[in-house]
mmCIF file of C-alpha atoms in Angstrom:
data_model
loop_
_atom_site.group_PDB
_atom_site.id
_atom_site.type_symbol
_atom_site.label_atom_id
_atom_site.label_comp_id
_atom_site.label_asym_id
_atom_site.label_seq_id
_atom_site.Cartn_x
_atom_site.Cartn_y
_atom_site.Cartn_z
ATOM 1 C CA MET A 95 0.005 -0.027 0.143
ATOM 2 C CA PRO A 96 1.400 3.698 -0.489
ATOM 3 C CA GLN A 97 2.467 4.753 2.780
ATOM 4 C CA ASP A 98 3.166 8.677 4.168
ATOM 5 C CA GLY A 99 5.384 9.508 7.096
ATOM 6 C CA SER A 100 7.966 11.466 8.175
ATOM 7 C CA PHE A 101 11.157 11.321 10.677
ATOM 8 C CA LEU A 102 14.336 13.529 12.103
ATOM 9 C CA ALA A 103 17.845 13.586 10.558
ATOM 10 C CA ARG A 104 20.874 15.891 12.213
ATOM 11 C CA LEU A 105 23.374 16.443 9.966
ATOM 12 C CA GLY A 106 26.174 18.698 11.711
ATOM 13 C CA ASN A 107 24.479 21.375 13.568
ATOM 14 C CA ASP A 108 21.212 20.979 11.321
ATOM 15 C CA SER A 109 18.265 19.537 12.229
ATOM 16 C CA LEU A 110 16.125 17.750 9.211
ATOM 17 C CA ASP A 111 12.899 17.042 8.668
ATOM 18 C CA LEU A 112 12.601 13.955 5.973
ATOM 19 C CA ARG A 113 8.704 14.017 4.882
ATOM 20 C CA VAL A 114 8.947 10.384 3.301
ATOM 21 C CA SER A 115 6.506 9.106 0.257
ATOM 22 C CA THR A 116 6.394 5.564 -0.913
ATOM 23 C CA LEU A 117 4.252 4.374 -3.756
ATOM 24 C CA PRO A 118 4.331 0.411 -5.253
ATOM 25 C CA THR A 119 5.187 0.569 -8.347
ATOM 26 C CA GLN A 120 5.594 -2.608 -11.011
ATOM 27 C CA ASN A 121 9.065 -2.926 -10.503
ATOM 28 C CA GLY A 122 8.888 -2.350 -6.688
ATOM 29 C CA GLU A 123 8.721 0.764 -4.304
ATOM 30 C CA LYS A 124 9.195 4.509 -5.573
ATOM 31 C CA ILE A 125 10.492 6.761 -2.564
ATOM 32 C CA VAL A 126 10.352 10.655 -2.399
ATOM 33 C CA ILE A 127 11.994 12.289 -0.149
ATOM 34 C CA ARG A 128 10.902 16.112 0.785
ATOM 35 C CA ILE A 129 13.498 17.622 3.015
ATOM 36 C CA LEU A 130 12.850 20.454 5.140
ATOM 37 C CA ASN A 131 14.565 22.371 7.959
ATOM 38 C CA ALA A 132 13.090 21.554 11.211
ATOM 39 C CA SER A 133 13.559 24.464 12.529
ATOM 40 C CA GLY A 134 11.883 25.990 9.633
ATOM 41 C CA PRO A 135 12.677 28.738 7.043
ATOM 42 C CA SER A 136 15.053 31.405 8.208
ATOM 43 C CA VAL A 137 15.950 33.375 5.236
ATOM 44 C CA GLU A 138 14.366 36.831 4.148
ATOM 45 C CA LEU A 139 11.375 37.564 1.467
ATOM 46 C CA CYS A 140 13.934 39.111 -0.957
ATOM 47 C CA GLU A 141 16.113 35.099 0.019
ATOM 48 C CA LEU A 142 13.268 33.433 -1.631
ATOM 49 C CA GLY A 143 13.545 35.442 -5.182
ATOM 50 C CA MET A 144 10.683 38.103 -4.461
ATOM 51 C CA SER A 145 11.900 41.316 -5.644
ATOM 52 C CA PRO A 146 12.577 44.145 -3.562
ATOM 53 C CA SER A 147 9.692 46.540 -4.831
ATOM 54 C CA THR A 148 7.491 42.677 -4.101
ATOM 55 C CA ALA A 149 8.734 42.630 -1.100
ATOM 56 C CA ALA A 150 8.151 45.696 -0.002
ATOM 57 C CA GLU A 151 4.283 45.276 -1.352
ATOM 58 C CA PHE A 152 3.731 42.331 0.395
ATOM 59 C CA GLU A 153 5.556 42.776 3.754
ATOM 60 C CA ALA A 154 3.309 46.273 4.266
ATOM 61 C CA ILE A 155 -0.048 43.995 3.340
ATOM 62 C CA ILE A 156 1.027 41.400 6.062
ATOM 63 C CA ARG A 157 1.496 44.692 8.493
ATOM 64 C CA GLN A 158 -2.597 45.747 8.074
ATOM 65 C CA PRO A 159 -4.294 43.997 10.959
ATOM 66 C CA GLN A 160 -7.139 42.556 8.799
ATOM 67 C CA GLY A 161 -7.749 41.135 5.666
ATOM 68 C CA LEU A 162 -7.096 37.824 3.458
ATOM 69 C CA VAL A 163 -4.012 37.017 1.739
ATOM 70 C CA LEU A 164 -3.917 34.087 -0.502
ATOM 71 C CA VAL A 165 -0.579 32.259 -1.474
ATOM 72 C CA THR A 166 -1.130 30.379 -4.631
ATOM 73 C CA GLY A 167 0.248 28.116 -7.279
ATOM 74 C CA PRO A 168 0.910 23.803 -7.773
ATOM 75 C CA THR A 169 2.438 21.363 -5.109
ATOM 76 C CA GLY A 170 6.355 21.805 -4.381
ATOM 77 C CA SER A 171 5.886 25.631 -5.186
ATOM 78 C CA GLY A 172 7.415 26.797 -1.974
ATOM 79 C CA LYS A 173 3.928 28.139 -0.643
ATOM 80 C CA SER A 174 4.443 26.967 2.912
ATOM 81 C CA THR A 175 7.906 28.257 2.881
ATOM 82 C CA THR A 176 6.362 32.203 2.311
ATOM 83 C CA LEU A 177 3.739 31.683 4.388
ATOM 84 C CA TYR A 178 6.485 30.742 7.458
ATOM 85 C CA ALA A 179 8.977 33.072 5.975
ATOM 86 C CA SER A 180 5.974 35.811 6.652
ATOM 87 C CA LEU A 181 4.893 34.456 10.465
ATOM 88 C CA ARG A 182 8.673 34.727 11.223
ATOM 89 C CA MET A 183 8.622 37.980 10.451
ATOM 90 C CA MET A 184 5.299 38.704 11.792
ATOM 91 C CA ARG A 185 6.177 36.813 15.566
ATOM 92 C CA GLY A 186 8.431 39.659 16.446
ATOM 93 C CA ARG A 187 5.656 41.688 16.885
ATOM 94 C CA ARG A 188 3.870 39.751 20.034
ATOM 95 C CA LEU A 189 1.533 38.545 17.962
ATOM 96 C CA ASN A 190 -0.965 36.095 18.897
ATOM 97 C CA ILE A 191 -0.854 33.953 15.866
ATOM 98 C CA THR A 192 -2.374 30.646 15.449
ATOM 99 C CA THR A 193 -2.231 28.095 12.898
ATOM 100 C CA VAL A 194 -4.093 24.751 11.502
ATOM 101 C CA GLU A 195 -2.473 22.785 8.993
ATOM 102 C CA ASP A 196 -2.433 19.207 7.777
ATOM 103 C CA PRO A 197 0.730 18.726 8.101
ATOM 104 C CA ILE A 198 2.178 20.820 10.347
ATOM 105 C CA LYS A 199 5.425 21.162 8.112
ATOM 106 C CA TYR A 200 7.628 23.484 10.415
ATOM 107 C CA VAL A 201 7.158 23.532 14.264
ATOM 108 C CA LEU A 202 7.886 27.789 15.446
ATOM 109 C CA GLU A 203 8.047 28.961 18.743
ATOM 110 C CA GLY A 204 6.296 31.257 19.921
ATOM 111 C CA ILE A 205 2.933 30.267 17.553
ATOM 112 C CA THR A 206 0.431 27.813 18.757
ATOM 113 C CA GLN A 207 0.073 24.780 15.705
ATOM 114 C CA VAL A 208 -2.803 22.941 15.616
ATOM 115 C CA GLN A 209 -2.977 19.416 12.807
ATOM 116 C CA VAL A 210 -5.882 18.700 11.314
ATOM 117 C CA ASN A 211 -7.305 14.844 12.200
ATOM 118 C CA ALA A 212 -9.845 14.111 10.288
ATOM 119 C CA LYS A 213 -10.780 10.669 12.184
ATOM 120 C CA ALA A 214 -11.140 12.252 15.501
ATOM 121 C CA GLY A 215 -13.555 15.222 13.718
ATOM 122 C CA ARG A 216 -10.714 18.117 14.104
ATOM 123 C CA THR A 217 -11.705 19.807 10.717
ATOM 124 C CA PHE A 218 -10.116 23.265 9.375
ATOM 125 C CA ALA A 219 -13.806 24.835 9.384
ATOM 126 C CA GLY A 220 -14.354 23.475 13.179
ATOM 127 C CA CYS A 221 -10.625 24.459 14.505
ATOM 128 C CA LEU A 222 -11.030 27.758 13.032
ATOM 129 C CA ARG A 223 -14.418 28.316 14.409
ATOM 130 C CA SER A 224 -12.568 27.594 18.139
ATOM 131 C CA ILE A 225 -9.642 29.523 17.235
ATOM 132 C CA LEU A 226 -11.948 32.471 17.202
ATOM 133 C CA ARG A 227 -13.118 32.432 20.469
ATOM 134 C CA GLN A 228 -9.411 32.432 21.181
ATOM 135 C CA ASP A 229 -8.741 36.500 20.110
ATOM 136 C CA PRO A 230 -5.988 35.544 17.264
ATOM 137 C CA ASN A 231 -4.279 38.235 15.794
ATOM 138 C CA VAL A 232 -3.272 36.139 12.856
ATOM 139 C CA ILE A 233 -5.113 32.519 11.754
ATOM 140 C CA LEU A 234 -2.811 31.054 9.055
ATOM 141 C CA ILE A 235 -4.854 28.210 7.244
ATOM 142 C CA GLY A 236 -2.305 25.345 5.732
ATOM 143 C CA GLU A 237 -5.120 25.154 2.490
ATOM 144 C CA ILE A 238 -8.247 26.501 1.898
ATOM 145 C CA ARG A 239 -10.601 22.755 0.492
ATOM 146 C CA ASP A 240 -14.273 23.861 0.718
ATOM 147 C CA GLU A 241 -16.770 26.428 0.698
ATOM 148 C CA GLU A 242 -16.907 26.323 4.946
ATOM 149 C CA THR A 243 -13.705 26.437 5.343
ATOM 150 C CA ALA A 244 -13.409 29.705 2.783
ATOM 151 C CA GLU A 245 -17.177 30.853 4.287
ATOM 152 C CA ILE A 246 -14.862 31.144 7.944
ATOM 153 C CA ALA A 247 -11.799 32.479 6.661
ATOM 154 C CA LEU A 248 -13.165 35.253 4.668
ATOM 155 C CA GLN A 249 -15.830 36.427 7.758
ATOM 156 C CA ALA A 250 -12.476 36.431 9.869
ATOM 157 C CA ALA A 251 -10.776 38.679 8.184
ATOM 158 C CA GLN A 252 -13.628 40.904 7.933
ATOM 159 C CA THR A 253 -14.249 40.665 11.541
ATOM 160 C CA GLY A 254 -10.479 42.212 12.389
ATOM 161 C CA HIS A 255 -7.835 39.512 11.614
ATOM 162 C CA LEU A 256 -5.158 38.880 9.484
ATOM 163 C CA VAL A 257 -5.907 35.247 8.005
ATOM 164 C CA LEU A 258 -3.242 33.864 5.737
ATOM 165 C CA SER A 259 -3.650 30.747 3.622
ATOM 166 C CA THR A 260 -2.611 28.630 0.340
ATOM 167 C CA LEU A 261 -5.330 27.216 -2.616
ATOM 168 C CA HIS A 262 -3.872 24.988 -5.204
ATOM 169 C CA THR A 263 -4.315 27.352 -8.521
ATOM 170 C CA SER A 264 -2.424 28.251 -11.914
ATOM 171 C CA ASP A 265 -2.568 32.122 -11.245
ATOM 172 C CA SER A 266 -3.709 34.858 -9.168
ATOM 173 C CA PHE A 267 -6.642 35.330 -11.464
ATOM 174 C CA GLY A 268 -7.465 31.248 -11.497
ATOM 175 C CA THR A 269 -7.697 31.947 -7.666
ATOM 176 C CA LEU A 270 -10.789 33.919 -8.092
ATOM 177 C CA GLY A 271 -12.349 31.655 -10.799
ATOM 178 C CA ARG A 272 -11.963 28.925 -7.641
ATOM 179 C CA LEU A 273 -12.740 31.082 -4.729
ATOM 180 C CA PHE A 274 -16.559 31.872 -6.517
ATOM 181 C CA ASP A 275 -16.700 28.270 -7.553
ATOM 182 C CA LEU A 276 -16.521 27.037 -3.559
ATOM 183 C CA GLY A 277 -19.630 29.533 -3.636
ATOM 184 C CA LEU A 278 -18.479 32.649 -2.256
ATOM 185 C CA SER A 279 -20.168 35.826 -3.421
ATOM 186 C CA ARG A 280 -17.884 38.346 -5.349
ATOM 187 C CA PHE A 281 -19.002 40.730 -2.749
ATOM 188 C CA MET A 282 -17.556 38.794 -0.282
ATOM 189 C CA VAL A 283 -14.310 38.254 -2.296
ATOM 190 C CA ALA A 284 -13.079 41.822 -2.745
ATOM 191 C CA GLN A 285 -13.836 43.302 0.336
ATOM 192 C CA SER A 286 -12.036 40.678 2.210
ATOM 193 C CA THR A 287 -9.423 39.697 0.296
ATOM 194 C CA SER A 288 -6.204 42.107 0.767
ATOM 195 C CA ALA A 289 -3.988 40.480 -1.510
ATOM 196 C CA ILE A 290 -3.276 36.811 -3.860
ATOM 197 C CA ILE A 291 0.146 36.131 -4.361
ATOM 198 C CA ALA A 292 0.767 32.974 -7.131
ATOM 199 C CA GLN A 293 4.564 31.705 -6.976
ATOM 200 C CA ARG A 294 6.575 29.091 -9.268
ATOM 201 C CA LEU A 295 10.198 27.769 -8.401
ATOM 202 C CA VAL A 296 12.522 27.573 -11.070
ATOM 203 C CA ARG A 297 15.871 26.237 -11.395
ATOM 204 C CA LYS A 298 19.037 28.211 -11.334
ATOM 205 C CA LEU A 299 21.912 28.124 -13.653
ATOM 206 C CA CYS A 300 25.192 26.509 -12.112
ATOM 207 C CA PRO A 301 28.036 28.762 -12.685
ATOM 208 C CA CYS A 302 29.066 26.079 -15.615
ATOM 209 C CA ARG A 303 26.816 28.473 -17.840
ATOM 210 C CA ALA A 304 27.610 29.186 -21.569
ATOM 211 C CA ARG A 305 26.400 32.401 -23.414
ATOM 212 C CA VAL A 306 24.835 31.579 -26.899
ATOM 213 C CA PRO A 307 23.691 33.789 -29.542
ATOM 214 C CA LEU A 308 20.326 34.442 -29.556
ATOM 215 C CA THR A 309 18.124 32.591 -33.049
ATOM 216 C CA SER A 310 14.632 32.042 -34.170
ATOM 217 C CA ARG A 311 14.362 29.790 -31.912
ATOM 218 C CA HIS A 312 14.795 31.721 -28.868
ATOM 219 C CA ARG A 313 12.240 34.057 -30.343
ATOM 220 C CA ASP A 314 9.457 31.413 -31.616
ATOM 221 C CA VAL A 315 9.261 30.329 -28.518
ATOM 222 C CA VAL A 316 9.169 33.522 -26.705
ATOM 223 C CA PRO A 317 8.665 36.530 -28.551
ATOM 224 C CA GLU A 318 9.527 38.744 -25.812
ATOM 225 C CA ILE A 319 13.388 37.918 -25.170
ATOM 226 C CA GLY A 320 14.398 39.827 -27.808
ATOM 227 C CA ASP A 321 14.218 42.433 -25.459
ATOM 228 C CA CYS A 322 16.801 40.145 -23.570
ATOM 229 C CA GLY A 323 19.627 41.141 -26.380
ATOM 230 C CA PRO A 324 21.898 39.593 -28.841
ATOM 231 C CA TRP A 325 22.822 36.682 -25.972
ATOM 232 C CA LEU A 326 21.689 34.303 -23.855
ATOM 233 C CA TRP A 327 22.665 31.889 -21.252
ATOM 234 C CA GLU A 328 22.048 28.312 -21.523
ATOM 235 C CA PRO A 329 22.676 24.771 -19.203
ATOM 236 C CA VAL A 330 25.943 23.568 -19.822
ATOM 237 C CA GLY A 331 26.744 20.895 -17.157
ATOM 238 C CA CYS A 332 30.045 19.886 -14.569
ATOM 239 C CA ASP A 333 30.900 17.728 -11.842
ATOM 240 C CA GLN A 334 29.318 20.002 -9.622
ATOM 241 C CA CYS A 335 25.964 19.866 -11.082
ATOM 242 C CA ALA A 336 25.974 16.043 -11.780
ATOM 243 C CA GLY A 337 25.999 17.004 -15.271
ATOM 244 C CA THR A 338 22.612 19.184 -15.533
ATOM 245 C CA GLY A 339 23.548 22.142 -15.642
ATOM 246 C CA TYR A 340 21.534 23.494 -13.117
ATOM 247 C CA LYS A 341 21.817 24.367 -8.990
ATOM 248 C CA GLY A 342 19.642 25.252 -6.785
ATOM 249 C CA ARG A 343 16.252 26.847 -6.894
ATOM 250 C CA ILE A 344 14.708 30.539 -6.759
ATOM 251 C CA GLY A 345 11.010 31.512 -6.732
ATOM 252 C CA VAL A 346 9.181 34.064 -8.415
ATOM 253 C CA TYR A 347 6.176 35.383 -7.112
ATOM 254 C CA GLU A 348 2.495 37.555 -8.570
ATOM 255 C CA LEU A 349 1.581 39.850 -6.258
ATOM 256 C CA LEU A 350 -2.527 40.814 -7.173
ATOM 257 C CA LYS A 351 -3.159 43.478 -4.953
ATOM 258 C CA PHE A 352 -6.324 44.433 -4.254
ATOM 259 C CA THR A 353 -6.619 48.017 -5.196
ATOM 260 C CA PRO A 354 -10.079 49.748 -5.024
ATOM 261 C CA VAL A 355 -10.406 49.859 -9.184
ATOM 262 C CA LEU A 356 -9.743 45.945 -8.754
ATOM 263 C CA ARG A 357 -12.417 45.672 -5.699
ATOM 264 C CA ASN A 358 -15.111 47.442 -8.012
ATOM 265 C CA ALA A 359 -13.848 45.938 -11.315
ATOM 266 C CA ILE A 360 -14.356 41.838 -9.496
ATOM 267 C CA MET A 361 -17.958 42.924 -7.769
ATOM 268 C CA ARG A 362 -19.343 44.242 -11.353
ATOM 269 C CA SER A 363 -18.120 40.692 -13.152
ATOM 270 C CA ALA A 364 -16.014 42.266 -15.010
ATOM 271 C CA PRO A 365 -14.721 39.079 -17.349
ATOM 272 C CA GLU A 366 -11.056 37.654 -16.492
ATOM 273 C CA GLU A 367 -9.624 39.738 -19.572
ATOM 274 C CA GLU A 368 -10.420 43.114 -17.864
ATOM 275 C CA LEU A 369 -9.605 42.175 -14.433
ATOM 276 C CA ARG A 370 -6.123 41.533 -16.093
ATOM 277 C CA ASP A 371 -5.950 44.403 -17.772
ATOM 278 C CA VAL A 372 -6.946 46.499 -14.458
ATOM 279 C CA ALA A 373 -4.518 44.800 -12.883
ATOM 280 C CA ARG A 374 -1.392 45.829 -14.851
ATOM 281 C CA ALA A 375 -2.477 49.137 -15.070
ATOM 282 C CA GLU A 376 -2.095 49.121 -10.824
ATOM 283 C CA GLY A 377 1.589 47.604 -11.216
ATOM 284 C CA LEU A 378 1.051 44.127 -11.052
ATOM 285 C CA HIS A 379 4.135 41.958 -12.959
ATOM 286 C CA THR A 380 3.289 38.618 -13.359
ATOM 287 C CA MET A 381 4.919 34.949 -12.849
ATOM 288 C CA HIS A 382 5.758 35.243 -16.494
ATOM 289 C CA ASP A 383 7.572 38.554 -16.462
ATOM 290 C CA GLU A 384 9.595 37.668 -13.028
ATOM 291 C CA THR A 385 10.695 35.195 -15.341
ATOM 292 C CA LEU A 386 11.496 36.977 -18.234
ATOM 293 C CA GLY A 387 13.927 38.806 -15.878
ATOM 294 C CA LEU A 388 15.462 36.356 -14.370
ATOM 295 C CA VAL A 389 16.471 35.327 -17.736
ATOM 296 C CA ARG A 390 18.168 38.274 -19.010
ATOM 297 C CA GLU A 391 20.375 38.285 -15.875
ATOM 298 C CA GLY A 392 21.355 34.807 -16.721
ATOM 299 C CA VAL A 393 20.330 33.230 -13.415
ATOM 300 C CA THR A 394 17.861 30.989 -15.396
ATOM 301 C CA SER A 395 17.467 30.062 -18.582
ATOM 302 C CA LEU A 396 14.676 30.569 -21.636
ATOM 303 C CA ASP A 397 14.027 26.501 -21.174
ATOM 304 C CA GLU A 398 12.893 27.192 -18.134
ATOM 305 C CA LEU A 399 10.852 29.266 -18.243
ATOM 306 C CA VAL A 400 9.015 27.281 -20.654
ATOM 307 C CA ARG A 401 9.308 24.659 -18.777
ATOM 308 C CA VAL A 402 7.617 25.804 -15.196
ATOM 309 C CA LEU A 403 5.241 28.455 -16.880
ATOM 310 C CA PRO A 404 4.123 26.581 -20.014
ATOM 311 C CA ALA A 405 0.468 28.444 -19.631
ATOM 312 C CA GLN A 406 2.389 32.354 -19.784
ATOM 313 C CA HIS A 407 3.874 32.608 -23.111
ATOM 314 C CA GLN A 408 0.744 31.548 -25.579
ATOM 315 C CA HIS A 409 0.379 33.821 -27.912
ATOM 316 C CA HIS A 410 -3.222 35.707 -27.954
ATOM 317 C CA HIS A 411 -6.203 37.337 -29.928
ATOM 318 C CA ARG A 412 -9.371 38.193 -29.931
ATOM 319 C CA CYS A 413 -11.762 36.880 -31.775
ATOM 320 C CA GLU A 414 -12.964 39.156 -34.395
ATOM 321 C CA ASN A 415 -16.799 37.912 -33.654
ATOM 322 C CA CYS A 416 -17.181 37.333 -29.875
ATOM 323 C CA LYS A 417 -14.251 39.125 -28.584
ATOM 324 C CA ARG A 418 -13.044 36.677 -26.431
ATOM 325 C CA ILE A 419 -9.519 35.776 -26.056
ATOM 326 C CA LEU A 420 -8.593 33.144 -28.665
ATOM 327 C CA SER A 421 -5.488 31.257 -29.183
ATOM 328 C CA LEU A 422 -3.393 31.799 -32.786
ATOM 329 C CA SER A 423 -3.498 27.910 -32.209
ATOM 330 C CA PHE A 424 -7.390 27.503 -33.441
ATOM 331 C CA ARG A 425 -8.968 27.842 -36.794
ATOM 332 C CA TYR A 426 -12.248 28.268 -35.354
ATOM 333 C CA CYS A 427 -13.544 30.402 -31.856
ATOM 334 C CA PRO A 428 -15.007 27.688 -29.438
ATOM 335 C CA HIS A 429 -17.114 29.883 -28.160
ATOM 336 C CA CYS A 430 -18.788 31.093 -31.041
ATOM 337 C CA GLY A 431 -17.644 28.720 -33.862
ATOM 338 C CA LYS A 432 -16.477 31.928 -36.390
ATOM 339 C CA GLU A 433 -12.804 30.990 -38.658
ATOM 340 C CA ASN A 434 -10.333 32.078 -36.723
ATOM 341 C CA GLY A 435 -8.003 34.288 -39.418
ATOM 342 C CA HIS A 436 -5.073 34.348 -37.753
ATOM 343 C CA ALA A 437 -4.487 31.111 -36.666
ATOM 344 C CA LEU A 438 -0.789 29.747 -37.182
ATOM 345 C CA LEU A 439 -1.111 26.117 -37.922
ATOM 346 C CA THR A 440 0.670 23.718 -39.836
ATOM 347 C CA ASP A 441 -0.987 21.563 -42.821
ATOM 348 C CA SER A 442 -1.121 18.475 -40.626
ATOM 349 C CA ALA A 443 -3.055 20.675 -37.683
ATOM 350 C CA GLN A 444 -5.652 22.184 -40.212
ATOM 351 C CA LEU A 445 -7.702 19.849 -39.136
ATOM 352 C CA GLN A 446 -11.686 19.793 -40.763
ATOM 353 C CA PHE A 447 -14.247 20.893 -38.139
ATOM 354 C CA ASN A 448 -17.383 21.954 -38.533
ATOM 355 C CA PRO A 449 -18.936 24.954 -36.266
ATOM 356 C CA SER A 450 -22.505 23.957 -36.929
ATOM 357 C CA CYS A 451 -21.686 21.017 -34.762
#
């Protein structure tokens, strides 16, 4: 049977928490070990990869006395590290901080941490109700998984608490759709949420990297790469990086601040394309923008951008008929059926399609 467990190990003066997951396969047991520092992350937000401006804006948001802050991304994207680094910053202000997690990933001194136990009836929603009766300043919810937990989190954010939590979505705007799918009203989401920060982890190039001339292949993958100049850095491989060309990882972030203009757009049910335009006008830098900056600086490679952010570099335009966003790989608009005159398809991809079907 698949199994999950953990154990502590010492390496020099460091104590490591090893989270083990086993999976039976056709050739035997497959084992994955996640290595965590038992004392929690001790780095600053800038050391995680946040730009100085994003880190300053995020610090200002988590210094507010109330509001909901959501950290989003897939499993293994560093969400917990970002949240615990934030808790470490707030711990020095002598606040009443309580967390409810499944599982508790890091043990932090001076913070009340609660482990969820579904079999014993200790759920996220049940724990949150009890926590709210203990006058907390800051509440961390390991993950919002259902409507009940989401509603309690938003209510807590409206009544004088700073609430931190996570969601598994592709980007910050996908989080809005997820909250609405859980049955939350647009008014509650718009008025209670302070910020959504989406993130990914990209591998850093090893010092053995090599500089190569920019080619048409690079421009075909990401047209904006032309702004990087005539050269790019690519992985090579050496003994230090085990021949991979990469060593270490760094976070890339997308901080969506809920400004009055964005809140108004959400409450009047503006489409996602308009919300993106509003956010960009209000200073949003997407994960694609941040990663492209790292490519320009030689911190990571173009291949890594494509691997980690596959949906961010697709070329789009709007349908001439219904004005919805349409991929250049579509010969017909999937919304209204009108033929896409801008489609960029190879002969083998020109599939026969009847829009009336």
